[in-house]
CSV table of C-alpha atoms and ligand atoms in Angstrom, one decimal:
chain,number,residue,atom,x,y,z
A,1,MET,CA,-0.1,0.2,-0.2
A,2,ILE,CA,1.1,3.4,-0.7
A,3,GLU,CA,2.0,5.7,2.0
A,4,TRP,CA,-0.7,8.8,1.9
A,5,LYS,CA,0.5,10.9,4.3
A,6,ASP,CA,2.2,14.2,2.8
A,7,LYS,CA,0.9,13.3,-0.5
A,8,ARG,CA,-1.3,16.1,-2.4
A,9,GLU,CA,-3.7,13.5,-3.8
A,10,PHE,CA,-5.3,10.6,-2.0
A,11,TRP,CA,-8.4,8.8,-0.7
A,12,ILE,CA,-10.0,8.8,2.8
A,13,THR,CA,-11.9,5.8,2.9
A,14,GLY,CA,-14.7,3.6,4.9
A,15,VAL,CA,-15.5,6.8,7.1
A,16,ARG,CA,-18.9,7.6,8.1
A,17,LEU,CA,-19.5,11.0,6.6
A,18,ALA,CA,-21.3,13.4,9.1
A,19,ASP,CA,-22.6,16.3,7.1
A,20,PRO,CA,-24.0,19.1,9.2
A,21,GLU,CA,-25.8,20.7,6.0
A,22,THR,CA,-27.8,17.4,5.3
A,23,GLY,CA,-28.0,16.7,9.1
A,24,LYS,CA,-27.2,12.6,8.0
A,25,ILE,CA,-24.2,10.6,8.6
A,26,ARG,CA,-23.6,8.1,5.9
A,27,THR,CA,-20.8,5.4,5.3
A,28,GLY,CA,-18.7,7.0,2.2
A,29,SER,CA,-15.4,8.3,1.2
A,30,VAL,CA,-13.4,11.3,0.1
A,31,LEU,CA,-10.6,12.1,-2.5
A,32,VAL,CA,-8.4,14.8,-1.4
A,33,GLN,CA,-6.3,16.9,-4.3
A,34,LYS,CA,-4.3,19.7,-3.5
A,35,GLY,CA,-5.8,20.4,0.0
A,36,VAL,CA,-9.2,20.6,-1.7
A,37,ILE,CA,-12.3,18.2,-1.4
A,38,ALA,CA,-12.1,16.7,-4.9
A,39,ASP,CA,-14.7,14.2,-4.3
A,40,ILE,CA,-17.1,12.6,-1.9
A,41,VAL,CA,-18.4,9.1,-3.3
A,42,ARG,CA,-21.0,6.7,-1.2
A,43,GLN,CA,-18.8,3.8,-1.1
A,44,LYS,CA,-17.1,2.4,1.5
A,45,SER,CA,-14.1,1.7,-0.5
A,46,VAL,CA,-12.8,2.7,-4.0
A,47,ASP,CA,-10.9,1.3,-6.8
A,48,THR,CA,-7.8,3.5,-7.5
A,49,ASP,CA,-4.1,3.6,-8.0
A,50,LEU,CA,-3.6,6.9,-5.5
A,51,PRO,CA,-2.5,6.3,-2.3
A,52,VAL,CA,-5.4,5.3,0.4
A,53,CYS,CA,-6.1,6.3,4.2
A,54,ASP,CA,-8.2,3.8,5.5
A,55,ALA,CA,-10.0,5.5,8.4
A,56,GLY,CA,-11.9,2.3,9.0
A,57,MET,CA,-15.4,3.9,10.2
A,58,TYR,CA,-14.4,6.8,12.1
A,59,ILE,CA,-16.7,9.8,11.8
A,60,CYS,CA,-15.4,11.8,9.6
A,61,ALA,CA,-16.9,15.5,9.6
A,62,PRO,CA,-15.7,19.2,8.4
A,63,GLY,CA,-13.1,20.6,11.0
A,64,PHE,CA,-14.6,22.6,14.1
A,65,VAL,CA,-14.8,26.1,13.8
A,66,ASP,CA,-13.8,27.8,17.3
A,67,ILE,CA,-15.2,31.5,17.3
A,68,HIS,CA,-14.0,32.5,20.9
A,69,THR,CA,-10.2,31.5,21.4
A,70,HIS,CA,-7.9,33.3,23.4
A,71,LEU,CA,-4.2,32.7,21.5
A,72,ARG,CA,-2.5,35.0,23.9
A,73,GLU,CA,0.6,36.2,21.4
A,74,PRO,CA,1.8,38.7,21.1
A,75,GLY,CA,2.1,39.5,24.9
A,76,TYR,CA,1.7,36.7,27.1
A,77,GLU,CA,4.0,33.9,25.6
A,78,GLU,CA,4.2,32.5,28.8
A,79,LYS,CA,0.4,31.5,28.9
A,80,GLU,CA,-0.1,30.2,25.2
A,81,THR,CA,1.7,31.1,21.6
A,82,ILE,CA,0.1,30.8,18.6
A,83,LYS,CA,2.2,27.9,17.7
A,84,THR,CA,0.9,25.8,20.9
A,85,GLY,CA,-2.8,27.5,21.3
A,86,THR,CA,-3.5,26.1,17.2
A,87,ALA,CA,-1.4,22.4,18.1
A,88,ALA,CA,-4.2,22.5,20.9
A,89,ALA,CA,-6.8,23.2,18.5
A,90,ALA,CA,-5.9,20.5,15.8
A,91,ALA,CA,-5.7,18.3,18.6
A,92,GLY,CA,-9.3,19.4,19.6
A,93,GLY,CA,-10.3,18.5,16.2
A,94,TYR,CA,-10.4,22.6,15.4
A,95,THR,CA,-9.3,23.5,11.9
A,96,SER,CA,-10.5,26.9,12.4
A,97,VAL,CA,-10.2,29.6,15.3
A,98,LEU,CA,-11.2,33.5,15.8
A,99,CYS,CA,-8.9,34.8,18.3
A,100,MET,CA,-9.8,37.7,21.1
A,101,ALA,CA,-8.2,40.9,20.8
A,102,ASN,CA,-6.9,41.0,24.7
A,103,THR,CA,-3.4,40.4,24.0
A,104,ASP,CA,-0.6,43.0,24.4
A,105,PRO,CA,-0.5,44.9,22.3
A,106,VAL,CA,-4.3,44.8,21.9
A,107,ILE,CA,-5.4,44.0,18.5
A,108,ASP,CA,-6.3,47.7,17.4
A,109,GLU,CA,-3.6,48.3,14.8
A,110,PRO,CA,-3.4,46.4,11.7
A,111,SER,CA,0.2,45.6,12.4
A,112,VAL,CA,-1.1,43.6,14.9
A,113,ILE,CA,-3.1,41.5,12.9
A,114,GLU,CA,-0.6,41.2,10.3
A,115,TYR,CA,1.6,39.7,13.0
A,116,ILE,CA,-0.9,37.3,14.2
A,117,LYS,CA,-1.9,36.2,10.6
A,118,ARG,CA,1.7,35.6,9.7
A,119,LYS,CA,2.6,33.6,12.8
A,120,ALA,CA,-0.5,31.3,12.1
A,121,VAL,CA,0.7,30.7,8.8
A,122,GLU,CA,4.0,29.8,10.0
A,123,ALA,CA,2.8,27.2,12.5
A,124,GLY,CA,0.4,25.5,10.1
A,125,MET,CA,-1.8,23.9,12.2
A,126,CYS,CA,-5.0,25.3,11.8
A,127,ARG,CA,-6.8,28.7,10.3
A,128,VAL,CA,-6.6,31.8,12.2
A,129,TYR,CA,-9.3,34.4,12.0
A,130,VAL,CA,-9.0,37.9,13.8
A,131,ALA,CA,-11.3,39.6,15.9
A,132,ALA,CA,-10.1,43.1,16.5
A,133,ALA,CA,-10.7,45.5,19.5
A,134,LEU,CA,-14.0,47.5,19.5
A,135,THR,CA,-12.4,50.5,21.2
A,136,LYS,CA,-8.4,51.4,21.8
A,137,GLY,CA,-6.5,49.4,24.3
A,138,LEU,CA,-10.0,47.8,25.5
A,139,GLY,CA,-10.3,51.1,27.3
A,140,GLY,CA,-14.1,51.3,26.4
A,141,GLU,CA,-13.7,55.0,25.6
A,142,VAL,CA,-12.1,55.7,22.0
A,143,ILE,CA,-13.4,53.7,19.2
A,144,ASN,CA,-11.2,51.9,16.8
A,145,GLU,CA,-10.2,52.6,13.0
A,146,TYR,CA,-12.7,49.6,11.8
A,147,HIS,CA,-12.0,50.3,8.1
A,148,PHE,CA,-8.2,49.9,8.6
A,149,LEU,CA,-8.8,46.9,10.7
A,150,LYS,CA,-10.9,45.1,8.4
A,151,GLU,CA,-8.7,45.7,5.6
A,152,ALA,CA,-5.9,44.3,7.7
A,153,GLY,CA,-8.1,40.8,7.8
A,154,ALA,CA,-10.3,41.3,11.1
A,155,VAL,CA,-13.5,39.5,10.9
A,156,ALA,CA,-15.2,40.7,14.1
A,157,LEU,CA,-15.3,43.2,16.8
A,158,SER,CA,-14.7,42.6,20.2
A,159,ASP,CA,-13.3,43.9,23.7
A,160,ASP,CA,-14.1,40.6,24.9
A,161,GLY,CA,-12.6,40.2,28.6
A,162,MET,CA,-14.3,43.7,29.1
A,163,TYR,CA,-17.7,45.0,28.9
A,164,VAL,CA,-17.9,48.3,27.0
A,165,THR,CA,-19.4,50.2,29.9
A,166,ASN,CA,-20.3,53.5,28.2
A,167,SER,CA,-23.8,53.0,26.3
A,168,GLN,CA,-22.7,55.9,24.2
A,169,VAL,CA,-19.7,54.2,23.1
A,170,MET,CA,-21.4,51.0,22.2
A,171,ARG,CA,-24.0,52.8,20.6
A,172,SER,CA,-21.4,54.6,18.4
A,173,ALA,CA,-19.3,51.4,17.9
A,174,MET,CA,-22.4,49.3,16.5
A,175,GLU,CA,-23.0,51.8,14.1
A,176,TYR,CA,-19.4,51.9,12.7
A,177,ALA,CA,-19.4,48.2,12.8
A,178,LEU,CA,-22.3,48.0,10.7
A,179,PHE,CA,-21.3,50.6,8.3
A,180,HIS,CA,-18.3,47.6,7.7
A,181,ARG,CA,-20.1,44.9,8.1
A,182,LEU,CA,-18.8,43.7,10.7
A,183,PRO,CA,-20.0,41.7,13.9
A,184,VAL,CA,-19.7,43.0,17.2
A,185,ILE,CA,-19.3,40.4,20.1
A,186,SER,CA,-20.2,41.4,23.3
A,187,HIS,CA,-18.7,40.4,27.0
A,188,CYS,CA,-22.2,41.1,28.6
A,189,GLU,CA,-20.7,41.5,32.6
A,190,ASP,CA,-22.1,45.0,34.4
A,191,ASN,CA,-18.9,45.9,35.7
A,192,PHE,CA,-20.2,47.6,38.7
A,193,LEU,CA,-22.4,44.5,39.6
A,194,VAL,CA,-19.5,42.1,39.3
A,195,LYS,CA,-16.9,43.9,41.0
A,196,GLY,CA,-14.9,41.8,43.5
A,197,SER,CA,-16.9,38.7,42.8
A,198,GLN,CA,-15.5,35.2,42.6
A,199,MET,CA,-18.7,33.2,41.2
A,200,ASN,CA,-21.9,32.9,41.0
A,201,GLU,CA,-23.9,34.5,43.4
A,202,GLY,CA,-26.2,32.0,45.2
A,203,TYR,CA,-26.6,29.1,47.6
A,204,SER,CA,-23.1,27.8,46.7
A,205,SER,CA,-21.3,31.4,47.1
A,206,THR,CA,-22.9,31.8,50.4
A,207,ARG,CA,-21.5,28.2,51.7
A,208,PHE,CA,-18.2,28.8,50.5
A,209,GLY,CA,-17.8,32.3,51.8
A,210,LEU,CA,-17.2,33.6,48.2
A,211,LYS,CA,-18.6,37.0,46.7
A,212,GLY,CA,-20.9,36.4,44.0
A,213,ALA,CA,-21.6,38.0,40.9
A,214,PRO,CA,-25.9,37.8,39.9
A,215,ALA,CA,-27.1,36.3,37.1
A,216,VAL,CA,-28.7,40.0,36.3
A,217,SER,CA,-25.0,41.3,36.0
A,218,GLU,CA,-25.3,39.3,32.7
A,219,GLU,CA,-28.5,40.0,32.1
A,220,ILE,CA,-28.6,43.8,32.2
A,221,ALA,CA,-26.1,44.0,30.0
A,222,VAL,CA,-27.6,41.6,27.6
A,223,ASN,CA,-30.5,43.3,27.6
A,224,ARG,CA,-28.5,46.8,26.8
A,225,ASP,CA,-26.9,45.3,23.8
A,226,ILE,CA,-29.9,43.7,22.3
A,227,ARG,CA,-31.6,47.2,23.0
A,228,LEU,CA,-28.6,48.9,21.0
A,229,ALA,CA,-28.7,46.3,18.2
A,230,SER,CA,-32.5,47.0,17.7
A,231,LEU,CA,-31.9,50.6,17.7
A,232,THR,CA,-28.7,50.6,15.2
A,233,GLY,CA,-29.4,47.3,13.3
A,234,ALA,CA,-25.9,46.0,13.8
A,235,ARG,CA,-25.0,42.7,14.2
A,236,LEU,CA,-24.7,41.5,18.0
A,237,HIS,CA,-23.1,38.3,19.1
A,238,VAL,CA,-23.5,37.4,22.4
A,239,ALA,CA,-20.7,35.5,24.0
A,240,HIS,CA,-20.5,33.1,26.6
A,241,VAL,CA,-24.2,32.9,27.6
A,242,SER,CA,-24.6,31.4,31.2
A,243,THR,CA,-28.3,32.1,32.6
A,244,ALA,CA,-31.3,31.5,31.8
A,245,GLY,CA,-32.4,34.9,31.7
A,246,SER,CA,-30.3,35.7,29.0
A,247,VAL,CA,-31.4,32.8,27.2
A,248,GLU,CA,-35.0,34.2,27.3
A,249,MET,CA,-33.9,37.7,26.3
A,250,ILE,CA,-32.0,36.0,23.0
A,251,LYS,CA,-35.4,34.4,21.9
A,252,ALA,CA,-37.4,37.5,22.5
A,253,ALA,CA,-35.3,39.4,20.6
A,254,LYS,CA,-34.6,36.8,18.0
A,255,ARG,CA,-38.7,36.4,17.6
A,256,LYS,CA,-39.1,40.3,16.7
A,257,GLY,CA,-36.2,40.3,14.4
A,258,VAL,CA,-33.4,42.2,16.4
A,259,PRO,CA,-30.0,40.8,14.6
A,260,VAL,CA,-28.7,38.8,17.4
A,261,THR,CA,-26.9,35.4,17.7
A,262,ALA,CA,-25.5,33.7,21.0
A,263,GLU,CA,-22.8,31.1,21.7
A,264,VAL,CA,-22.5,28.9,25.0
A,265,THR,CA,-19.1,27.4,26.4
A,266,PRO,CA,-18.7,24.0,26.8
A,267,HIS,CA,-17.8,24.6,30.9
A,268,HIS,CA,-21.1,26.3,31.3
A,269,LEU,CA,-23.4,23.5,29.4
A,270,THR,CA,-21.6,20.8,31.8
A,271,LEU,CA,-20.0,22.2,35.4
A,272,GLU,CA,-22.2,23.6,37.9
A,273,ASP,CA,-21.2,26.5,40.6
A,274,SER,CA,-21.4,23.7,43.3
A,275,LEU,CA,-18.2,22.6,42.1
A,276,LEU,CA,-16.1,25.5,43.8
A,277,GLU,CA,-16.4,23.6,46.6
A,278,ASN,CA,-12.8,22.5,46.1
A,279,TYR,CA,-12.0,26.0,45.4
A,280,ASP,CA,-10.0,24.7,42.1
A,281,ARG,CA,-8.9,27.8,41.0
A,282,ASN,CA,-9.0,26.4,37.0
A,283,LEU,CA,-12.9,26.7,37.6
A,284,LYS,CA,-12.7,30.3,38.1
A,285,VAL,CA,-14.2,31.7,34.8
A,286,ASN,CA,-16.1,34.6,33.6
A,287,PRO,CA,-19.1,34.8,33.5
A,288,PRO,CA,-19.3,32.3,36.2
A,289,LEU,CA,-20.4,28.8,36.6
A,290,ARG,CA,-24.0,29.1,37.2
A,291,GLY,CA,-26.5,26.3,38.8
A,292,ARG,CA,-28.4,23.7,37.5
A,293,ARG,CA,-31.7,25.3,36.5
A,294,ASP,CA,-29.3,27.5,34.2
A,295,ILE,CA,-27.3,24.7,32.7
A,296,ASP,CA,-30.8,23.2,31.9
A,297,ALA,CA,-31.9,26.2,30.1
A,298,LEU,CA,-28.9,26.6,28.4
A,299,ARG,CA,-29.1,23.5,27.0
A,300,ALA,CA,-33.1,24.0,26.1
A,301,GLY,CA,-31.9,27.0,24.4
A,302,LEU,CA,-28.9,25.2,22.3
A,303,ARG,CA,-31.6,22.5,20.9
A,304,ASP,CA,-34.4,24.9,20.2
A,305,GLY,CA,-31.6,27.3,18.3
A,306,THR,CA,-32.0,30.4,20.6
A,307,ILE,CA,-28.2,29.9,20.9
A,308,ASP,CA,-26.7,29.4,17.9
A,309,CYS,CA,-23.6,27.3,18.4
A,310,ILE,CA,-20.6,26.5,20.8
A,311,ALA,CA,-17.5,28.2,21.4
A,312,THR,CA,-14.7,27.4,23.6
A,313,ASP,CA,-13.7,30.5,25.6
A,314,HIS,CA,-10.2,28.8,25.9
A,315,ALA,CA,-8.2,31.3,28.1
A,316,PRO,CA,-5.0,29.9,28.9
A,317,HIS,CA,-3.3,31.2,31.9
A,318,HIS,CA,0.1,29.9,33.5
A,319,GLU,CA,0.4,27.8,36.8
A,320,ILE,CA,2.1,31.0,38.3
A,321,ASP,CA,-1.1,33.3,37.9
A,322,LYS,CA,-3.7,30.5,38.8
A,323,GLN,CA,-1.6,29.1,42.2
A,324,VAL,CA,-2.7,32.2,44.6
A,325,GLU,CA,-5.7,33.0,46.5
A,326,PHE,CA,-8.7,32.7,45.0
A,327,ASP,CA,-9.5,36.2,44.8
A,328,LYS,CA,-6.4,37.0,43.1
A,329,ALA,CA,-6.6,34.3,40.3
A,330,PRO,CA,-7.3,35.4,36.9
A,331,PRO,CA,-10.5,33.9,35.7
A,332,GLY,CA,-10.3,31.2,32.6
A,333,MET,CA,-9.8,27.7,31.7
A,334,ILE,CA,-8.6,26.1,28.5
A,335,GLY,CA,-11.0,24.0,26.6
A,336,LEU,CA,-9.7,23.5,23.0
A,337,GLU,CA,-8.5,19.9,23.4
A,338,THR,CA,-11.6,18.9,25.6
A,339,ALA,CA,-14.6,20.3,24.2
A,340,PHE,CA,-15.8,17.3,22.0
A,341,ALA,CA,-15.1,14.7,24.0
A,342,GLN,CA,-16.3,16.5,27.3
A,343,LEU,CA,-19.5,17.8,25.4
A,344,HIS,CA,-20.0,13.9,23.7
A,345,THR,CA,-20.0,12.3,26.6
A,346,GLU,CA,-22.4,14.5,28.8
A,347,LEU,CA,-24.8,15.7,25.7
A,348,VAL,CA,-24.8,13.0,23.4
A,349,VAL,CA,-24.1,9.8,25.5
A,350,LYS,CA,-25.8,11.1,28.6
A,351,GLY,CA,-28.0,13.3,27.7
A,352,LYS,CA,-30.4,14.2,24.5
A,353,PHE,CA,-28.5,15.2,22.1
A,354,GLU,CA,-27.7,13.5,18.6
A,355,LEU,CA,-23.9,13.5,17.2
A,356,ILE,CA,-25.0,15.5,14.2
A,357,ASP,CA,-26.4,18.0,16.6
A,358,LEU,CA,-23.1,18.7,18.3
A,359,VAL,CA,-21.5,18.4,14.9
A,360,ARG,CA,-23.2,21.4,13.6
A,361,LEU,CA,-23.0,23.6,16.7
A,362,MET,CA,-19.5,23.4,16.2
A,363,THR,CA,-18.7,23.6,12.6
A,364,ILE,CA,-21.4,25.7,10.3
A,365,ARG,CA,-23.3,27.0,13.1
A,366,PRO,CA,-20.4,28.7,14.6
A,367,ALA,CA,-19.1,29.5,10.8
A,368,GLY,CA,-22.2,30.9,9.9
A,369,VAL,CA,-22.7,33.3,13.1
A,370,ILE,CA,-19.5,35.3,11.8
A,371,GLY,CA,-19.5,34.3,7.9
A,372,LEU,CA,-16.7,32.3,7.8
A,373,PRO,CA,-16.4,29.9,4.9
A,374,GLY,CA,-15.7,26.7,7.1
A,375,GLY,CA,-17.7,24.2,8.4
A,376,ARG,CA,-19.3,22.3,5.4
A,377,LEU,CA,-18.5,19.3,3.6
A,378,LYS,CA,-18.8,19.1,0.2
A,379,LYS,CA,-16.9,19.0,-3.5
A,380,GLY,CA,-14.8,22.5,-4.0
A,381,VAL,CA,-14.1,23.2,-0.1
A,382,PRO,CA,-10.6,23.1,1.6
A,383,ALA,CA,-10.1,19.7,2.9
A,384,ASP,CA,-10.3,20.8,6.3
A,385,LEU,CA,-11.6,17.8,8.3
A,386,VAL,CA,-11.7,15.7,11.4
A,387,LEU,CA,-11.7,12.1,12.2
A,388,ILE,CA,-13.6,11.3,15.4
A,389,ASP,CA,-13.8,7.8,16.9
A,390,PRO,CA,-17.1,8.4,19.0
A,391,ASN,CA,-16.5,5.1,21.1
A,392,GLU,CA,-13.2,5.3,22.5
A,393,GLU,CA,-13.1,5.8,26.2
A,394,TRP,CA,-10.3,7.6,27.5
A,395,VAL,CA,-8.8,9.7,30.8
A,396,LEU,CA,-7.5,13.3,30.2
A,397,GLU,CA,-4.1,13.4,31.7
A,398,ARG,CA,-2.3,16.8,32.4
A,399,SER,CA,0.8,15.2,30.3
A,400,MET,CA,-1.5,14.9,27.2
A,401,ILE,CA,-2.4,18.6,27.4
A,402,ARG,CA,-0.7,20.5,23.9
A,403,SER,CA,-1.9,23.9,25.5
A,404,LYS,CA,1.1,25.8,27.1
A,405,SER,CA,-1.0,26.1,30.0
A,406,LYS,CA,-2.7,23.7,31.7
A,407,ASN,CA,-5.7,25.2,33.7
A,408,THR,CA,-8.3,22.7,33.3
A,409,PRO,CA,-10.6,21.3,36.1
A,410,LEU,CA,-11.0,18.0,33.8
A,411,ALA,CA,-7.8,16.3,34.4
A,412,GLY,CA,-8.6,12.9,35.5
A,413,LYS,CA,-11.7,13.1,34.1
A,414,ARG,CA,-12.8,9.9,31.8
A,415,PHE,CA,-14.7,10.8,28.4
A,416,THR,CA,-16.5,8.8,25.9
A,417,GLY,CA,-15.5,10.1,22.4
A,418,ARG,CA,-12.0,10.8,21.2
A,419,ILE,CA,-10.7,13.0,18.0
A,420,GLN,CA,-8.0,11.1,16.1
A,421,GLY,CA,-6.7,13.8,14.2
A,422,VAL,CA,-7.8,16.5,11.4
A,423,PHE,CA,-6.5,17.4,7.9
A,424,PHE,CA,-6.0,21.0,7.7
A,425,GLU,CA,-6.1,21.7,4.0
A,426,GLY,CA,-5.2,18.1,3.2
A,427,LYS,CA,-2.4,17.9,5.6
A,428,TRP,CA,-2.8,15.5,8.2
A,429,ARG,CA,-2.2,17.0,11.8
A,430,SER,CA,-2.3,14.3,14.5
A,431,ALA,CA,-4.2,14.6,17.4
A,432,ILE,CA,-3.8,11.3,19.1
A,433,PHE,CA,-2.2,12.5,22.4
A,434,SER,CA,1.0,11.1,22.2
A,435,GLU,CA,0.7,8.4,24.5
A,436,LYS,CA,-1.3,6.6,22.0
A,437,ARG,CA,0.8,3.7,20.1
A,438,GLY,CA,3.9,5.7,21.7
A,439,ARG,CA,4.0,8.2,18.8
A,440,GLU,CA,3.4,11.7,18.6
A,441,SER,CA,2.0,11.3,15.0
A,442,SER,CA,0.3,8.5,14.4
A,443,GLU,CA,-2.0,8.0,11.6
A,444,PRO,CA,-5.9,6.5,11.7
A,445,ALA,CA,-6.2,3.0,12.6
A,446,ARG,CA,-7.4,0.3,10.3
A,447,ARG,CA,-10.6,-0.8,12.3
A,448,HIS,CA,-13.2,-2.2,10.0
A,449,VAL,CA,-16.5,-3.1,11.7
B,1,DOR,O1,-12.8,33.5,31.8
B,1,DOR,C1,-12.8,34.4,31.1
B,1,DOR,N1,-11.3,34.5,30.7
B,1,DOR,N2,-13.5,35.1,30.5
B,1,DOR,C2,-13.4,36.1,30.0
B,1,DOR,O2,-14.1,36.8,29.0
B,1,DOR,C3,-11.8,36.1,29.3
B,1,DOR,C4,-11.1,35.2,29.5
B,1,DOR,C5,-9.3,35.7,29.7
B,1,DOR,O3,-9.0,36.2,28.7
B,1,DOR,O4,-8.9,35.2,30.4
B,2,ZN,ZN1,-15.2,37.1,27.3
């Protein structure tokens, strides 16, 4: 058999093709030519002289698209770099990420965008799209030059990590963003209500003696931004929705035709605030983990389409930053490498979701929110694909993590379903963590069923 790896032309055969557009999973094979999907056939095997990657009944889906990633470079290379962050993305099944602007310098100048784009091409692990800052230095006061940022490649605008407190500034930002046809991604948390908070306000925060942020701190902000989107006509995307009240407001706004979309993170969908009992700094995130009722509402919102997609909010922080008193620890957890396994385990294996629903929420839906080209399985598009074994059981070990930071509360957890690797523009980027088959870069196993 001819080796298929590093070839410009080869077949991926015997896979179960998960097509987010049709919602069907069918057996088939894919022809990759010069980094593009050249053909898709319904046969399990093909008669060909070309090299064949026999992917033994793995699920083959479009590579995942994450529209909320913190790559930290430039400025915080001790937490993550474009190289390590995109390697983590590929390991998690992602072939496209949208990186956030809270770097140093902040992404508010075209030169920073050019720097990130160049580094991403050098790394060659996945596509990197850039969200530029809404305001100068994320200061919330002076609006950036959106024209030049868009020209340099920005596909969205966001002060993520910060709420734009000044409503007049947000109104103007939306007006300019609309003019430049860029979506506005808003981090919705009222600064005054969340000041000093460490977790969700409720029974658990009282028990643990930690200052809480009430659900309304998010809901007030969501409400304001929906009203401003309605007033200006700008495309609003609400980042990391975490409360039942936010879901209700977004649902009502969509019904009225307000141009709003929303995302939810794997951690807000699966982890409860009561887990903070052990004061694990890796469970401290903004917005905070909420209670059971909120989790149920977020899942219902995903199912009925109120929430459009899943996004990780992959937020690497160095161990030194996290190993401090709880109130001094920065918020955030990594998520790229565990998102699929965690959600497949909790929502598909234990929950009411179908695998194809999850694939949709991680591919075509997030791509559609920002207007990115990825997330489709059809002839002529770049061969950005993920191979998944939905049955593999595995335990996350710290040593497996590709991200430079290891701030996850999921170490030691058992999952069902594992990413086997991605093809990025037809090039195999192994995901199987290095311990498997004892090699850094393994190929799909031949496992006919
Ligand atoms: O928990 C979070 N961490 N939420 C954010 O919005 C920002 C992020 C970060 O940059 O660390
Ligand atoms: Zn945020």
